[in-house]
PDB file of C-alpha atoms and ligand atoms in Angstrom:
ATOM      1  CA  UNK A  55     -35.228 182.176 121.880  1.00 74.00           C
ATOM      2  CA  UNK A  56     -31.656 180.017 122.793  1.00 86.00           C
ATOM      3  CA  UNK A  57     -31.444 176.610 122.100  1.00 96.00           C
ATOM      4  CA  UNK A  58     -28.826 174.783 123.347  1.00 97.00           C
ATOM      5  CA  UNK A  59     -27.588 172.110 120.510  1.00 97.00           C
ATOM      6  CA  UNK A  60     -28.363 169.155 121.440  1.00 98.00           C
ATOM      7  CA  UNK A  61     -26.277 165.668 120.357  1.00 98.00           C
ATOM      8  CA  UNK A  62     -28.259 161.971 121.340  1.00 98.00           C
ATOM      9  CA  UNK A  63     -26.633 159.294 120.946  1.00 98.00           C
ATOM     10  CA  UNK A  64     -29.225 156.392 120.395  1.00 99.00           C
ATOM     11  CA  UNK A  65     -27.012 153.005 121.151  1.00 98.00           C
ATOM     12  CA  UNK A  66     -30.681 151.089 120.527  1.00 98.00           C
ATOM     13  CA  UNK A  67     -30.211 147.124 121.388  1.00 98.00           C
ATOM     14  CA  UNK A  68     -26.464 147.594 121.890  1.00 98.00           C
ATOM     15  CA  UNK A  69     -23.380 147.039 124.535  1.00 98.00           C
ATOM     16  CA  UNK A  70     -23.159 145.274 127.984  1.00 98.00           C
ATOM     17  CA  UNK A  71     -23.154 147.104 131.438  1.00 98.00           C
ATOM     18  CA  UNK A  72     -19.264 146.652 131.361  1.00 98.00           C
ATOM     19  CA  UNK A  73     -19.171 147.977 127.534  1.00 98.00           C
ATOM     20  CA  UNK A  74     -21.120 151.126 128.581  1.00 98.00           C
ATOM     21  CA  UNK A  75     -19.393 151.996 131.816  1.00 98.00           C
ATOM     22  CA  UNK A  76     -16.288 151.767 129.813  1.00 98.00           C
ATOM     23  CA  UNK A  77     -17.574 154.113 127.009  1.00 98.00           C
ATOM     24  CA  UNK A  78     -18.950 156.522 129.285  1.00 98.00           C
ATOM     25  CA  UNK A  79     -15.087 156.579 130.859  1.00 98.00           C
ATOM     26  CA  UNK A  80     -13.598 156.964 127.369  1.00 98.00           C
ATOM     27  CA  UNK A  81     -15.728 159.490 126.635  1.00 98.00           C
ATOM     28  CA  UNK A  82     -15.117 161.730 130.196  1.00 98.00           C
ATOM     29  CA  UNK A  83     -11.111 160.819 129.028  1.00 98.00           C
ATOM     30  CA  UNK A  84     -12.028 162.650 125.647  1.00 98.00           C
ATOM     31  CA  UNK A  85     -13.641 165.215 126.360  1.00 98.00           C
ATOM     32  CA  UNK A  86     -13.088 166.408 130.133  1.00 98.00           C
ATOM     33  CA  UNK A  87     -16.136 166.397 132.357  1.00 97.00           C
ATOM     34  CA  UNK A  88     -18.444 168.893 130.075  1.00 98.00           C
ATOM     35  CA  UNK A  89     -19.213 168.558 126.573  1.00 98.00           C
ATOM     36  CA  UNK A  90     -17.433 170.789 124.260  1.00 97.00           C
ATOM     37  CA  UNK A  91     -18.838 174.633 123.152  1.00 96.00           C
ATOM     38  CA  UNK A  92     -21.924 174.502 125.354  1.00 96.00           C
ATOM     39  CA  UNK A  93     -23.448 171.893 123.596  1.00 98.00           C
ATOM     40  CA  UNK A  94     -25.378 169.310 125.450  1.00 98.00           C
ATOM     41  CA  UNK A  95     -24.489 165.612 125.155  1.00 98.00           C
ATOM     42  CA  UNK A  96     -26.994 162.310 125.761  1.00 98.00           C
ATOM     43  CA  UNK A  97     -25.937 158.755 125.688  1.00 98.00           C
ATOM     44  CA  UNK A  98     -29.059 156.935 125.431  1.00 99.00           C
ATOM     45  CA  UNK A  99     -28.160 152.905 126.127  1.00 98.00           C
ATOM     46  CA  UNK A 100     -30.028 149.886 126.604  1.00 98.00           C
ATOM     47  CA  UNK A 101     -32.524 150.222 130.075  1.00 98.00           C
ATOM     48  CA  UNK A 102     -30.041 147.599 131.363  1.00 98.00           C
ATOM     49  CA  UNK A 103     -27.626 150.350 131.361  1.00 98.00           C
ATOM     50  CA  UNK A 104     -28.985 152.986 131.814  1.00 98.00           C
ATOM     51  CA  UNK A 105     -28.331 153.531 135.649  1.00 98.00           C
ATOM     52  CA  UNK A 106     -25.029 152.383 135.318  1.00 98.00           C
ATOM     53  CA  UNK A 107     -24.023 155.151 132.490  1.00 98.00           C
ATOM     54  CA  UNK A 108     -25.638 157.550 134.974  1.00 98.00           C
ATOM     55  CA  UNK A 109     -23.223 156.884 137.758  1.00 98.00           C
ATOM     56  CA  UNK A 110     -20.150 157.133 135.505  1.00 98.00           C
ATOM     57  CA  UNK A 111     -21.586 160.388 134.697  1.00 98.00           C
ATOM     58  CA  UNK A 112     -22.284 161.538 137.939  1.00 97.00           C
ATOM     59  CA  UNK A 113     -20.332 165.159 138.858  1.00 97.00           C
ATOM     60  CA  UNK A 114     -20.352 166.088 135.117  1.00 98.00           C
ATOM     61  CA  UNK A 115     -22.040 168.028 132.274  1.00 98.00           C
ATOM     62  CA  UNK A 116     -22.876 164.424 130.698  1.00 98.00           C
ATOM     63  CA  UNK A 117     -26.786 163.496 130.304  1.00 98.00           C
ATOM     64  CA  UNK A 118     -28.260 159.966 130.235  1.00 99.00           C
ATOM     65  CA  UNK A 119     -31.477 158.780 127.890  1.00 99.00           C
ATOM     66  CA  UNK A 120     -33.258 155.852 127.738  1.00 99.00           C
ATOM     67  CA  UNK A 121     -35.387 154.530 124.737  1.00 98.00           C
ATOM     68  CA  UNK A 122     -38.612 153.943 125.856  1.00 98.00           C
ATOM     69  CA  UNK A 123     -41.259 153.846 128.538  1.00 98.00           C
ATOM     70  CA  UNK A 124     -44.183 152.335 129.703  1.00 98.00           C
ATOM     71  CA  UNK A 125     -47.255 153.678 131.033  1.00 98.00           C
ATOM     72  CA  UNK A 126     -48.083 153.625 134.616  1.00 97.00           C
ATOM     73  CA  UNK A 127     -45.895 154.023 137.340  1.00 97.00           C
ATOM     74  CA  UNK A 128     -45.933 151.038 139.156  1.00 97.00           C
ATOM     75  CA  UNK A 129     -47.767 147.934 138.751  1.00 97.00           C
ATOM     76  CA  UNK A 130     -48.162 144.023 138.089  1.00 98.00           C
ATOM     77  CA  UNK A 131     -47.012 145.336 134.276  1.00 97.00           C
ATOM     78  CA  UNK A 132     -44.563 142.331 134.299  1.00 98.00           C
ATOM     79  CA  UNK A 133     -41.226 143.213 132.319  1.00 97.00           C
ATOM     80  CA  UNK A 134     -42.698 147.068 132.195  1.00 98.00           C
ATOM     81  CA  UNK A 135     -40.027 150.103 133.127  1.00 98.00           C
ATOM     82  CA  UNK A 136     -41.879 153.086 134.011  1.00 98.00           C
ATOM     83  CA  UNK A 137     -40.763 156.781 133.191  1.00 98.00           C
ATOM     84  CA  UNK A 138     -40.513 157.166 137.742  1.00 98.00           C
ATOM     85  CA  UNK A 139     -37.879 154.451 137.176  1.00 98.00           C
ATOM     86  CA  UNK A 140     -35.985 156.087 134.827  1.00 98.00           C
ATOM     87  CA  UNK A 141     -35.936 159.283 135.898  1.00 98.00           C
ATOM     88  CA  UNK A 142     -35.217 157.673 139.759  1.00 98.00           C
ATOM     89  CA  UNK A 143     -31.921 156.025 138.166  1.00 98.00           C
ATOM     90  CA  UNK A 144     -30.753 159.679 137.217  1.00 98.00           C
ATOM     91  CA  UNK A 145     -31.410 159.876 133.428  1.00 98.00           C
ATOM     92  CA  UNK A 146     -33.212 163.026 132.047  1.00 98.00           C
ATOM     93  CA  UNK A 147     -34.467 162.165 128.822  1.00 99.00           C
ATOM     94  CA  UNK A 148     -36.562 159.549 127.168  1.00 99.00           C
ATOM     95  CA  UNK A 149     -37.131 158.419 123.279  1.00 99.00           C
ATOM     96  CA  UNK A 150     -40.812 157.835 122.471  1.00 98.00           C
ATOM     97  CA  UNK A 151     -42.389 157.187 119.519  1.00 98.00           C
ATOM     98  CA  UNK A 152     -38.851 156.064 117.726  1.00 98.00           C
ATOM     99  CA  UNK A 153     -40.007 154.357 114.416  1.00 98.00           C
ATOM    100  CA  UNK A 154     -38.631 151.123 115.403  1.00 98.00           C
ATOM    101  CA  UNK A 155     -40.885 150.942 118.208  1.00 98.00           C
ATOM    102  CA  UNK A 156     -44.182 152.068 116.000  1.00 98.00           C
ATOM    103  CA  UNK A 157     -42.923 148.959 113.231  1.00 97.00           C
ATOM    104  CA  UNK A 158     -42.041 146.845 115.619  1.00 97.00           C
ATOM    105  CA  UNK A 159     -43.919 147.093 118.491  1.00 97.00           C
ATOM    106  CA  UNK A 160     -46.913 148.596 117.559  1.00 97.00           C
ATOM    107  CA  UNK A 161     -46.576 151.639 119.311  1.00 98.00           C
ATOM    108  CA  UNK A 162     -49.830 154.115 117.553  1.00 98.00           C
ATOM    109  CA  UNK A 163     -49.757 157.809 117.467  1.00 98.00           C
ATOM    110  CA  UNK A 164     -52.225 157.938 120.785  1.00 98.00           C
ATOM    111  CA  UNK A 165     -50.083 156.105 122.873  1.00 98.00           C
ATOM    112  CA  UNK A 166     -46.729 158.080 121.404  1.00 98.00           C
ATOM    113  CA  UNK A 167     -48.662 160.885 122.741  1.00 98.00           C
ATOM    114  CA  UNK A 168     -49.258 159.161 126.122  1.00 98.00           C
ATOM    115  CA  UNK A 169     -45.847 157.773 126.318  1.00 98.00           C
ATOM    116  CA  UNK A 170     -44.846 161.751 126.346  1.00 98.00           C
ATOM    117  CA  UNK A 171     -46.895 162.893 128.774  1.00 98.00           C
ATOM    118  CA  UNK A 172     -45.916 160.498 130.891  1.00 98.00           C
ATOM    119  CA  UNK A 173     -42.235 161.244 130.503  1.00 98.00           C
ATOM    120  CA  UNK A 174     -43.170 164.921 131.094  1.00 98.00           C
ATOM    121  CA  UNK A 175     -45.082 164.131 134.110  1.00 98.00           C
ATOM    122  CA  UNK A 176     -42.025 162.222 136.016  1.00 98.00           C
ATOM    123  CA  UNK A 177     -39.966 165.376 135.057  1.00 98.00           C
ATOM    124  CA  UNK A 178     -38.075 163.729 132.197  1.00 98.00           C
ATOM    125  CA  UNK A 179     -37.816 165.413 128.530  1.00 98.00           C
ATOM    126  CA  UNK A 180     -39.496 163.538 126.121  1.00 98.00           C
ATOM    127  CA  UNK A 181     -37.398 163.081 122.702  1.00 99.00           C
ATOM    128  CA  UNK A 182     -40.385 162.742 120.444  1.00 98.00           C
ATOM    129  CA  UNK A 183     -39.492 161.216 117.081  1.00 98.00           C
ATOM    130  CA  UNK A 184     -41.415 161.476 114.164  1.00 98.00           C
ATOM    131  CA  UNK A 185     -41.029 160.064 110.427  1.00 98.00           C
ATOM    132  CA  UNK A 186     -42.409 159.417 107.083  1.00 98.00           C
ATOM    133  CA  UNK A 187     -41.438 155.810 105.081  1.00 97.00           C
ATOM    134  CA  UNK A 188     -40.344 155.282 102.011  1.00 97.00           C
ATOM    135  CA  UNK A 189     -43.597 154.481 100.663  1.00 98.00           C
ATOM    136  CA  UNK A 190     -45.330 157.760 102.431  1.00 98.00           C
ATOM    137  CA  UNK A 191     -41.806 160.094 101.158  1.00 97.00           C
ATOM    138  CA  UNK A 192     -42.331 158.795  97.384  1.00 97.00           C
ATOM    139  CA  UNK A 193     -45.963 159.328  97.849  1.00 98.00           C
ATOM    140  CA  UNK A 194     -45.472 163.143  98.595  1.00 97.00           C
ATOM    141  CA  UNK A 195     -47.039 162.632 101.768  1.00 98.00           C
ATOM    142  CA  UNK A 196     -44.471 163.651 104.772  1.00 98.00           C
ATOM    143  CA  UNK A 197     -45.821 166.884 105.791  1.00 98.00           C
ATOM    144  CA  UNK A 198     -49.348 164.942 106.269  1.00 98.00           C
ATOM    145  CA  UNK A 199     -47.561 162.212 108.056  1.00 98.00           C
ATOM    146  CA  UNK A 200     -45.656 164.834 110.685  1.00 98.00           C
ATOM    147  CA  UNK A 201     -48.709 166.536 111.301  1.00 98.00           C
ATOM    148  CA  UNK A 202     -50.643 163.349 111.619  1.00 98.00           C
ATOM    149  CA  UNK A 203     -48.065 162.325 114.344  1.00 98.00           C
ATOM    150  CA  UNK A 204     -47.576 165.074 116.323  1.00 98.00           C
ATOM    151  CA  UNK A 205     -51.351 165.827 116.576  1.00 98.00           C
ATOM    152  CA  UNK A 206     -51.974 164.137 119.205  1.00 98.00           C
ATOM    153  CA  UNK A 207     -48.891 164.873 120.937  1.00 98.00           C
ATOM    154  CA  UNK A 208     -49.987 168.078 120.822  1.00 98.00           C
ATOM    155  CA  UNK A 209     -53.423 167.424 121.920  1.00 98.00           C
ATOM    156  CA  UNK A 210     -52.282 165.679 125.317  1.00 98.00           C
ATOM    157  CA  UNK A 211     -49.101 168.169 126.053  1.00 97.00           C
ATOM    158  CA  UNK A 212     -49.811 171.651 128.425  1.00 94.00           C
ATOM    159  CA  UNK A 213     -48.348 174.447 126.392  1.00 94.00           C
ATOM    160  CA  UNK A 214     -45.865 174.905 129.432  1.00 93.00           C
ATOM    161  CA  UNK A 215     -44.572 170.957 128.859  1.00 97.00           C
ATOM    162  CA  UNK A 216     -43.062 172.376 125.310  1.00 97.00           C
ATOM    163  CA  UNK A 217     -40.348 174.366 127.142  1.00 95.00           C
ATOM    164  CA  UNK A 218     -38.731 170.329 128.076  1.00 96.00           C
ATOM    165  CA  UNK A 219     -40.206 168.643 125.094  1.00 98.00           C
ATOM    166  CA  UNK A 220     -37.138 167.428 121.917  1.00 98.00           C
ATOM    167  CA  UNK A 221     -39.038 166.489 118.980  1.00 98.00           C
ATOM    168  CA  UNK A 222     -36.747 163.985 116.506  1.00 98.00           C
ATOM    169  CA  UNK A 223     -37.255 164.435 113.239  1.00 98.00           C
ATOM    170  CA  UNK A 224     -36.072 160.702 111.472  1.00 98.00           C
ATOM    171  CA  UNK A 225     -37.234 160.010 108.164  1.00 98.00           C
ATOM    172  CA  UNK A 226     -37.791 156.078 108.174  1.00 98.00           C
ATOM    173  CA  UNK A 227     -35.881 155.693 105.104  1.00 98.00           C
ATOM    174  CA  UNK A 228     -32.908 157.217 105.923  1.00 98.00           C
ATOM    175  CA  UNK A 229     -32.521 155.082 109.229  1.00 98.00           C
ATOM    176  CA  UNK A 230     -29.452 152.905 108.939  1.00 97.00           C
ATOM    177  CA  UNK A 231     -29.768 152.839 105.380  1.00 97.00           C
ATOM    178  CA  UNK A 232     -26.714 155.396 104.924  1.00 96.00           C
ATOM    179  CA  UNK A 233     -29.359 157.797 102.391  1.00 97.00           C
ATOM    180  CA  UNK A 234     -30.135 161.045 103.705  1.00 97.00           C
ATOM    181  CA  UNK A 235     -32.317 163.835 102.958  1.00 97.00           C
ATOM    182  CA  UNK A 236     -30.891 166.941 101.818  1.00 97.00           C
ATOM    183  CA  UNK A 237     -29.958 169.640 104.683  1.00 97.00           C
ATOM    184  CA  UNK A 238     -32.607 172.328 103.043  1.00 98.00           C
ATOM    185  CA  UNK A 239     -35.192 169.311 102.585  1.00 98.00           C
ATOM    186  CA  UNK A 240     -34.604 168.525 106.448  1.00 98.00           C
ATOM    187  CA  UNK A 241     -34.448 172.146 107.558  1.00 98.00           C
ATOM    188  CA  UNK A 242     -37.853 172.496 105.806  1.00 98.00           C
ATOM    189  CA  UNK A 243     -39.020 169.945 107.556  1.00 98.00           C
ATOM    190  CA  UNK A 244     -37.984 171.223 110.926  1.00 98.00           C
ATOM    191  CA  UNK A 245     -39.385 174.594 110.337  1.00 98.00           C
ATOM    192  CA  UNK A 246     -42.327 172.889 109.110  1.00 98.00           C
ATOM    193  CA  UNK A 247     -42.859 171.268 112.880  1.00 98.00           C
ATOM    194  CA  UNK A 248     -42.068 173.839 114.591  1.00 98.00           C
ATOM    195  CA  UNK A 249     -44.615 175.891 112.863  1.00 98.00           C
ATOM    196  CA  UNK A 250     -47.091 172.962 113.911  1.00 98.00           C
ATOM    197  CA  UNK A 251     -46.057 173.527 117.325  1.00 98.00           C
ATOM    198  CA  UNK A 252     -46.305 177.235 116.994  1.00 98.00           C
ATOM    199  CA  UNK A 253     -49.894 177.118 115.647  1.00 97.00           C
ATOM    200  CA  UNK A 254     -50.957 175.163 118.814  1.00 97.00           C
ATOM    201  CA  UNK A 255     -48.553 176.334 121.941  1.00 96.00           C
ATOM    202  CA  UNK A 256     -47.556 179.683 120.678  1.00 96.00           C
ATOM    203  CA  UNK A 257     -43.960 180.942 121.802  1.00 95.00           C
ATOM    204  CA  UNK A 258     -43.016 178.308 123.344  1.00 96.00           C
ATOM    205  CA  UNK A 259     -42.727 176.401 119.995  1.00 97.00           C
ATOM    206  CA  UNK A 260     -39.343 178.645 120.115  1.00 96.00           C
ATOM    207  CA  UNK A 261     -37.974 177.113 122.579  1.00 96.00           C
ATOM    208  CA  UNK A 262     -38.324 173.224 121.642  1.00 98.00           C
ATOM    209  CA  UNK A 263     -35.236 171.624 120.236  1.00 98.00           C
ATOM    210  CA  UNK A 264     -35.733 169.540 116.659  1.00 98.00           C
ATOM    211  CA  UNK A 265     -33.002 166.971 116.242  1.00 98.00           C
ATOM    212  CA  UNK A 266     -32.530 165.305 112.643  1.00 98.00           C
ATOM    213  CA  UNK A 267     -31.940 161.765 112.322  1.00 98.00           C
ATOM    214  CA  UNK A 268     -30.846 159.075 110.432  1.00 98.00           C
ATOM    215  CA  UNK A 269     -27.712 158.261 108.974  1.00 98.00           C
ATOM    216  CA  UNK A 270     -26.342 160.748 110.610  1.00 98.00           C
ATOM    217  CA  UNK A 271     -22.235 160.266 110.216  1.00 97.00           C
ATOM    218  CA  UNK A 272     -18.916 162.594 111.399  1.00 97.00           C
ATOM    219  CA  UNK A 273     -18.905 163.248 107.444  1.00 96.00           C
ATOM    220  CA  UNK A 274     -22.169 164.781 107.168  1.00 97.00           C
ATOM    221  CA  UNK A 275     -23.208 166.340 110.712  1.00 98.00           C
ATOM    222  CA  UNK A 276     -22.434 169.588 110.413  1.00 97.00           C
ATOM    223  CA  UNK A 277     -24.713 169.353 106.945  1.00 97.00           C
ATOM    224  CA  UNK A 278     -27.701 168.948 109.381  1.00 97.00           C
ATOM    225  CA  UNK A 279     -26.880 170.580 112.484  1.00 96.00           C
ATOM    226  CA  UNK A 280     -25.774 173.709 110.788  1.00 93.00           C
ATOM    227  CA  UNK A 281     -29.468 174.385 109.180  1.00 97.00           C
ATOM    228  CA  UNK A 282     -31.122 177.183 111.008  1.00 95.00           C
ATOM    229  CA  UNK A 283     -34.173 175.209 112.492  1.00 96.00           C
ATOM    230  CA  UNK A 284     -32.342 171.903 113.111  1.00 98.00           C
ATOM    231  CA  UNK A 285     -30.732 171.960 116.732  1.00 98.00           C
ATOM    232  CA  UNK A 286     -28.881 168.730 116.775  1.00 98.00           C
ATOM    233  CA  UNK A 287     -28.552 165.237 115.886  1.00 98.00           C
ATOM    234  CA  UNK A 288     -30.072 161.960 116.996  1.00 98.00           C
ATOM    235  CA  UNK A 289     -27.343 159.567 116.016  1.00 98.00           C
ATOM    236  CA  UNK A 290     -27.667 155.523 115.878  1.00 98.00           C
ATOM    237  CA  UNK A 291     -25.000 153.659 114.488  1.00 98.00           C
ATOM    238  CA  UNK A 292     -22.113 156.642 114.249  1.00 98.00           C
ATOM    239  CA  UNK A 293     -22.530 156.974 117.939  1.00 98.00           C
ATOM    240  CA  UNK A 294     -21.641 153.614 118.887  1.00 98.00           C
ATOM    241  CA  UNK A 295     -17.890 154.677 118.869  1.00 98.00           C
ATOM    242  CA  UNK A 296     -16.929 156.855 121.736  1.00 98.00           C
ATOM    243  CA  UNK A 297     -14.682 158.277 119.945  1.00 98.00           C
ATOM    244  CA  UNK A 298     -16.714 159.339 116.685  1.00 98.00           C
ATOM    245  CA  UNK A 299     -19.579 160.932 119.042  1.00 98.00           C
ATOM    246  CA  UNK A 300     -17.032 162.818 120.725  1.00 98.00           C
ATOM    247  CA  UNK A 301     -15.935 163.836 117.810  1.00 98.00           C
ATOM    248  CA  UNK A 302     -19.503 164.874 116.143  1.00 98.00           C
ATOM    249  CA  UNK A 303     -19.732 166.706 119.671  1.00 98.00           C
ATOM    250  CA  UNK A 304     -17.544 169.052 118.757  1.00 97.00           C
ATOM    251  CA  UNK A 305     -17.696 170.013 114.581  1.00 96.00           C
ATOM    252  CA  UNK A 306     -18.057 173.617 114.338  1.00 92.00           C
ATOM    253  CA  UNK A 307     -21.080 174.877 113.244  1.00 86.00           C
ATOM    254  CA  UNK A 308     -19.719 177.856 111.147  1.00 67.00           C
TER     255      UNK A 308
HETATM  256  P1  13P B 506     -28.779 155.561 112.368  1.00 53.11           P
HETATM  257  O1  13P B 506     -28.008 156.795 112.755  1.00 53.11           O
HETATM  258  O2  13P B 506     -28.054 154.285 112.647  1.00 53.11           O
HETATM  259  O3  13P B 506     -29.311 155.672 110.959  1.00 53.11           O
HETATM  260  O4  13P B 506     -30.066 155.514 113.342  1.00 53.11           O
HETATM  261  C1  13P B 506     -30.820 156.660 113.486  1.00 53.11           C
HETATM  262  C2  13P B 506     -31.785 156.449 114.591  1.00 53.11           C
HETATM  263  O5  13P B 506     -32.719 155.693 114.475  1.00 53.11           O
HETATM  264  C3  13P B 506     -31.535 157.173 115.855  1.00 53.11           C
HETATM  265  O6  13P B 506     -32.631 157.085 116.701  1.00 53.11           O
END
């Protein structure tokens, strides 16, 4: 099965309205109105943003994101943002389950899970990320921890939802921290989810795009996305610049 590679660019608690309008300008200046070799391209900003990105983007190849959800569609949720809003506002995917989000806000497996079928439901793709700590890497224990997380995601999902569904693979350690994983270690680990995915959707598991993440830079991208079960990057920091993720956008692969 095709994948198209797939390059997110999570901005997390970063820029203004103005600063994202303007990078979403610089990076239509860059690149034209379609991201380079068929790849697919998604600036994931702040909810603030997020409509605003979507507008620049409007008439080209360009995708929008946004970084989390709540459940529910409408409500007295006070300061809640449903996935209906954001896929309303024109974006197309959504990040759940990112590891700042489980540490910080307390965000558990089950409602990761629900979080993504929600997304699904209002017709976004879910960008599922999953992730072991330090404490659970030195302990041997990632493959337990992956399966652990997705299980439920798996649970809640229709086999049919996999066809839309990313899943993130971002190793908690390696977030921001500029230490990566080796490409074969993080190809395993790819193949090893998909393979969990496989064992409960079938075929389909073919079609779902794995992203690595963490530290991902324009020095060692093509490490990653050149690994046979890795179909792009989710990048924090090294996206920030329009400039560098226009630039990741287009390493060749080969
Ligand atoms: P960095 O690329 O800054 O390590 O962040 C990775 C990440 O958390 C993307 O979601």
């Amino acid at each position: 099965m095709t994948r198209v590679p797939l390059l997110a660019g999570n901005w997390k608690m970063h820029k203004t309205v103005e600063e994202s309008r303007a990078y979403a300008r610089h990076l239509i200046d860059l690149l034209g109105a379609d991201p380079p070799l068929g790849r697919e391209m998604v600036v994931i900003p702040p909810f603030l943003s997020v409509w605003a990105v979507c507008r620049q983007f409007a008439g080209t190849g360009f995708q929008v994101g946004a970084q989390n959800l709540d459940l529910g569609r409408e409500g007295a949720m006070t300061g809640a943002v449903s996935a209906y809003h954001i896929a309303e506002a024109g974006a197309r995917y959504v990040i759940v389950g990112h590891s700042e989000r489980r540490q910080f806000f307390g965000e558990t497996d089950d409602v990761v899970a629900e979080k993504a079928k929600a997304a699904h439901a209002a017709g976004l793709s879910p960008i599922v990320c999953i992730g072991e700590r330090e404490d659970e890497f030195d302990a041997g224990k990632t493959e337990e921890v992956l399966s652990r997380q997705l299980a439920p995601v798996l649970a809640i999902l229709p086999a049919t939802a996999w066809e839309r569904v990313v899943v993130a693979y971002e190793p908690v350690w390696a977030i921001g921290t500029g230490r990566v994983p080796t490409p074969a270690q993080a190809d395993h680990l790819a193949g090893f989810i998909r393979q969990a995915i496989f064992s409960a959707v079938g075929q389909t598991a073919g079609a779902v795009r794995i992203l690595y993440g963490g530290s991902v830079s324009l020095a060692n991208i093509q490490t990653f996305w050149g690994m046979p079960d890795i179909d792009g990057a989710l990048v924090g920091g090294a996206s920030l610049k329009a400039a560098d993720f226009a630039r990741m956008a287009a390493v060749p692969l080969e």
